[in-house]
Amino acid sequence: MAVVTAPKPSEELISIDKTLDQLNTITLRIARSNPAEGHETTYSEFKVPVKKWTTVLEAILYVKQNLDHAVAVRYSCRQASCGSCGMKINGKPSLACYTKVSELHSNVITVEPMNNFPIIRDLAVDFKQLISNHKKMKPFIIREDSEVTPESKEFIQTPQDVEKYLQFSYCIKCGLCNAACPTMATDTSFIGPQGLAQAYRYVADNRDKGKEDRLKIVDDSHGIWRCHFAGSCSHVCPKGVDPAMAIQLLRGYLLGFQK
Amino acid sequence: MAERLSNREGIKGMANPTRYGIERVAYWLQRLTGLGLLAYLIGHIFETSTIVHGKVAWDKMLEFTQTPQGHIILTLVIGMCVFHTANGIRVMLGHGGIGVGKPGQPEYPYKAASLNYKQRLCIWVSIGLAALAMMYGASVLFGD
């Protein structure tokens, strides 16, 4: 009987393996606040052991499990699909589950709640305004014959038709774009890049007949005209939605550049 | 108080050009140069209005502007004007959906098509043109 022996891993591979396994200790600074109780923001510092692949969310959960279970954080899928764990990591809005500690190149990591959202407690923020603005954009296909009946036919779209809106439909409503937007920083009534990008997602869909309705909603002093194309929304989007592009293309309809 | 509860960054956050790449720096410069040009316009109206007080007042004002400080201010105004115009054209075209790329299937690492090299090049060209115009302006103003 032939015996197959696995080749011995090279020394280089062994050393890479050891590096990956190596435990490093970082200082995790977590912003703590409870505005409803009138508590000002303070920072709690924790020493957290991390490996090369440890994410910021895992580091926060380590704190919750071992050091301070009272840290408030919202999370769910841990794979950048649910959009729950958006927060400011070392000053930049990011998803905690999608940001590896190692890619921050710092032994001190500060996590804070996202700006431009009211704080519920610690890292958890209130999404009421984001969801309300999203709903205002009528995020559904508008057409009279949308009900499926025995006589109705499938609405066929070409791949080119789908490509016009597909990337904008990947929005997970994490709110990072709204947190990075300079207009959101000062205008409490601004629709925000998330809502405007979603308006474009449906306007660009050739099954939809609600273009005029949506253009009327965004054509407002706190609507599309308040975007100055700073591009910060697209800079932080973790799903490649590119809200800045959607907003400029949507404005193209209002300015007559797009039909 | 309201700002604290809503956790908005306010003017400080809006005016912070770091963190979000060259596009945010361009946004910040566009606003800054806009405010600078507005201040210059007000100053210019004040300067030229002195003519209504007669030739003596007008000459006095001209003398006041023909100083090294006045020349530095004018050099800055030239730079602000050129940057604001060149970058403004880029932003206006972008607002119409021109030069912001085409929608497509996003692929990891999800680089935004709207923040493309053409936009970045235009920003650097605007900065370069402003610098060149300032150098030329300074050479004319301080040349005598």
Tab-separated table of C-alpha atoms in Angstrom, chain B residues 14-136:
chain	number	residue	atom	x	y	z
B	14	MET	CA	-17.959	70.558	7.760
B	15	ALA	CA	-14.778	72.622	7.676
B	16	ASN	CA	-12.480	69.704	8.485
B	17	PRO	CA	-10.722	68.857	5.192
B	18	THR	CA	-8.917	65.763	6.457
B	19	ARG	CA	-10.144	62.134	6.587
B	20	TYR	CA	-11.939	61.896	3.212
B	21	GLY	CA	-9.373	62.360	0.462
B	22	ILE	CA	-8.557	65.114	-2.005
B	23	GLU	CA	-12.226	65.621	-2.991
B	24	ARG	CA	-13.032	66.818	0.524
B	25	VAL	CA	-9.977	69.103	0.439
B	26	ALA	CA	-11.306	70.553	-2.847
B	27	TYR	CA	-14.735	71.044	-1.240
B	28	TRP	CA	-13.098	72.863	1.673
B	29	LEU	CA	-10.929	75.030	-0.613
B	30	GLN	CA	-13.950	75.882	-2.779
B	31	ARG	CA	-15.835	77.133	0.277
B	32	LEU	CA	-12.825	78.951	1.703
B	33	THR	CA	-11.998	80.678	-1.587
B	34	GLY	CA	-15.688	81.558	-2.022
B	35	LEU	CA	-15.716	83.282	1.357
B	36	GLY	CA	-12.377	84.942	0.591
B	37	LEU	CA	-13.681	86.302	-2.723
B	38	LEU	CA	-16.845	87.542	-1.008
B	39	ALA	CA	-14.689	89.403	1.542
B	40	TYR	CA	-12.592	90.817	-1.315
B	41	LEU	CA	-15.727	91.927	-3.193
B	42	ILE	CA	-16.995	93.792	-0.125
B	43	GLY	CA	-13.547	95.365	0.374
B	44	HIS	CA	-13.347	96.232	-3.316
B	45	ILE	CA	-16.761	97.948	-3.245
B	46	PHE	CA	-15.617	99.901	-0.183
B	47	GLU	CA	-12.336	100.812	-1.917
B	48	THR	CA	-13.905	102.020	-5.149
B	49	SER	CA	-16.683	103.874	-3.303
B	50	THR	CA	-14.080	106.250	-1.843
B	51	ILE	CA	-14.061	107.995	-5.218
B	52	VAL	CA	-17.327	109.717	-4.259
B	53	HIS	CA	-15.358	111.593	-1.585
B	54	GLY	CA	-13.148	113.178	-4.202
B	55	LYS	CA	-9.705	112.730	-5.762
B	56	VAL	CA	-7.779	113.133	-2.518
B	57	ALA	CA	-9.678	110.332	-0.790
B	58	TRP	CA	-9.313	108.107	-3.836
B	59	ASP	CA	-5.545	108.683	-4.075
B	60	LYS	CA	-5.202	107.998	-0.362
B	61	MET	CA	-6.989	104.694	-0.778
B	62	LEU	CA	-4.829	103.751	-3.781
B	63	GLU	CA	-1.728	104.523	-1.754
B	64	PHE	CA	-3.061	102.275	0.996
B	65	THR	CA	-3.455	99.339	-1.412
B	66	GLN	CA	-0.034	99.873	-3.042
B	67	THR	CA	1.807	98.369	-0.101
B	68	PRO	CA	3.498	94.951	0.265
B	69	GLN	CA	0.546	93.803	2.407
B	70	GLY	CA	-1.882	95.012	-0.266
B	71	HIS	CA	0.110	93.114	-2.906
B	72	ILE	CA	0.062	89.922	-0.821
B	73	ILE	CA	-3.712	90.229	-0.490
B	74	LEU	CA	-4.090	90.765	-4.238
B	75	THR	CA	-1.841	87.760	-4.952
B	76	LEU	CA	-4.064	85.640	-2.707
B	77	VAL	CA	-7.168	86.996	-4.451
B	78	ILE	CA	-5.711	85.960	-7.833
B	79	GLY	CA	-5.096	82.417	-6.501
B	80	MET	CA	-8.549	82.194	-4.933
B	81	CYS	CA	-10.215	83.446	-8.095
B	82	VAL	CA	-8.410	80.979	-10.385
B	83	PHE	CA	-8.962	77.968	-8.099
B	84	HIS	CA	-12.623	78.855	-7.488
B	85	THR	CA	-13.274	79.207	-11.232
B	86	ALA	CA	-11.410	76.082	-12.384
B	87	ASN	CA	-12.698	73.837	-9.602
B	88	GLY	CA	-16.150	75.410	-9.932
B	89	ILE	CA	-16.320	74.310	-13.581
B	90	ARG	CA	-15.423	70.740	-12.506
B	91	VAL	CA	-18.107	70.780	-9.805
B	92	MET	CA	-20.754	72.285	-12.108
B	93	LEU	CA	-20.146	69.643	-14.764
B	94	GLY	CA	-20.211	66.979	-12.057
B	95	HIS	CA	-23.542	68.345	-10.817
B	96	GLY	CA	-24.987	67.597	-14.230
B	97	GLY	CA	-23.690	64.027	-14.053
B	98	ILE	CA	-20.775	64.724	-16.421
B	99	GLY	CA	-17.447	63.063	-15.613
B	100	VAL	CA	-18.747	61.150	-12.600
B	101	GLY	CA	-18.468	57.716	-14.207
B	102	LYS	CA	-21.090	55.170	-15.170
B	103	PRO	CA	-23.036	52.876	-12.849
B	104	GLY	CA	-21.815	49.286	-12.909
B	105	GLN	CA	-21.311	46.186	-10.846
B	106	PRO	CA	-19.210	47.204	-7.821
B	107	GLU	CA	-16.230	44.989	-7.195
B	108	TYR	CA	-14.050	44.686	-4.141
B	109	PRO	CA	-12.327	46.861	-2.898
B	110	TYR	CA	-15.235	49.044	-4.074
B	111	LYS	CA	-13.454	52.115	-5.360
B	112	ALA	CA	-16.077	54.737	-6.120
B	113	ALA	CA	-16.297	55.540	-9.833
B	114	SER	CA	-17.362	59.119	-9.097
B	115	LEU	CA	-14.067	59.744	-7.315
B	116	ASN	CA	-12.153	58.872	-10.471
B	117	TYR	CA	-8.744	59.983	-11.720
B	118	LYS	CA	-10.294	62.638	-14.021
B	119	GLN	CA	-11.879	64.369	-11.025
B	120	ARG	CA	-8.632	64.145	-9.060
B	121	LEU	CA	-6.625	65.403	-12.024
B	122	CYS	CA	-8.979	68.387	-12.410
B	123	ILE	CA	-8.535	69.228	-8.719
B	124	TRP	CA	-4.744	69.118	-9.008
B	125	VAL	CA	-4.871	71.139	-12.242
B	126	SER	CA	-7.022	73.769	-10.456
B	127	ILE	CA	-4.495	73.949	-7.628
B	128	GLY	CA	-1.612	74.118	-10.120
B	129	LEU	CA	-3.266	76.860	-12.185
B	130	ALA	CA	-3.949	78.862	-9.017
B	131	ALA	CA	-0.307	78.518	-7.968
B	132	LEU	CA	0.946	79.588	-11.419
B	133	ALA	CA	-1.413	82.573	-11.529
B	134	MET	CA	-0.295	83.617	-8.051
B	135	MET	CA	3.357	83.408	-9.070
B	136	TYR	CA	2.721	85.492	-12.188
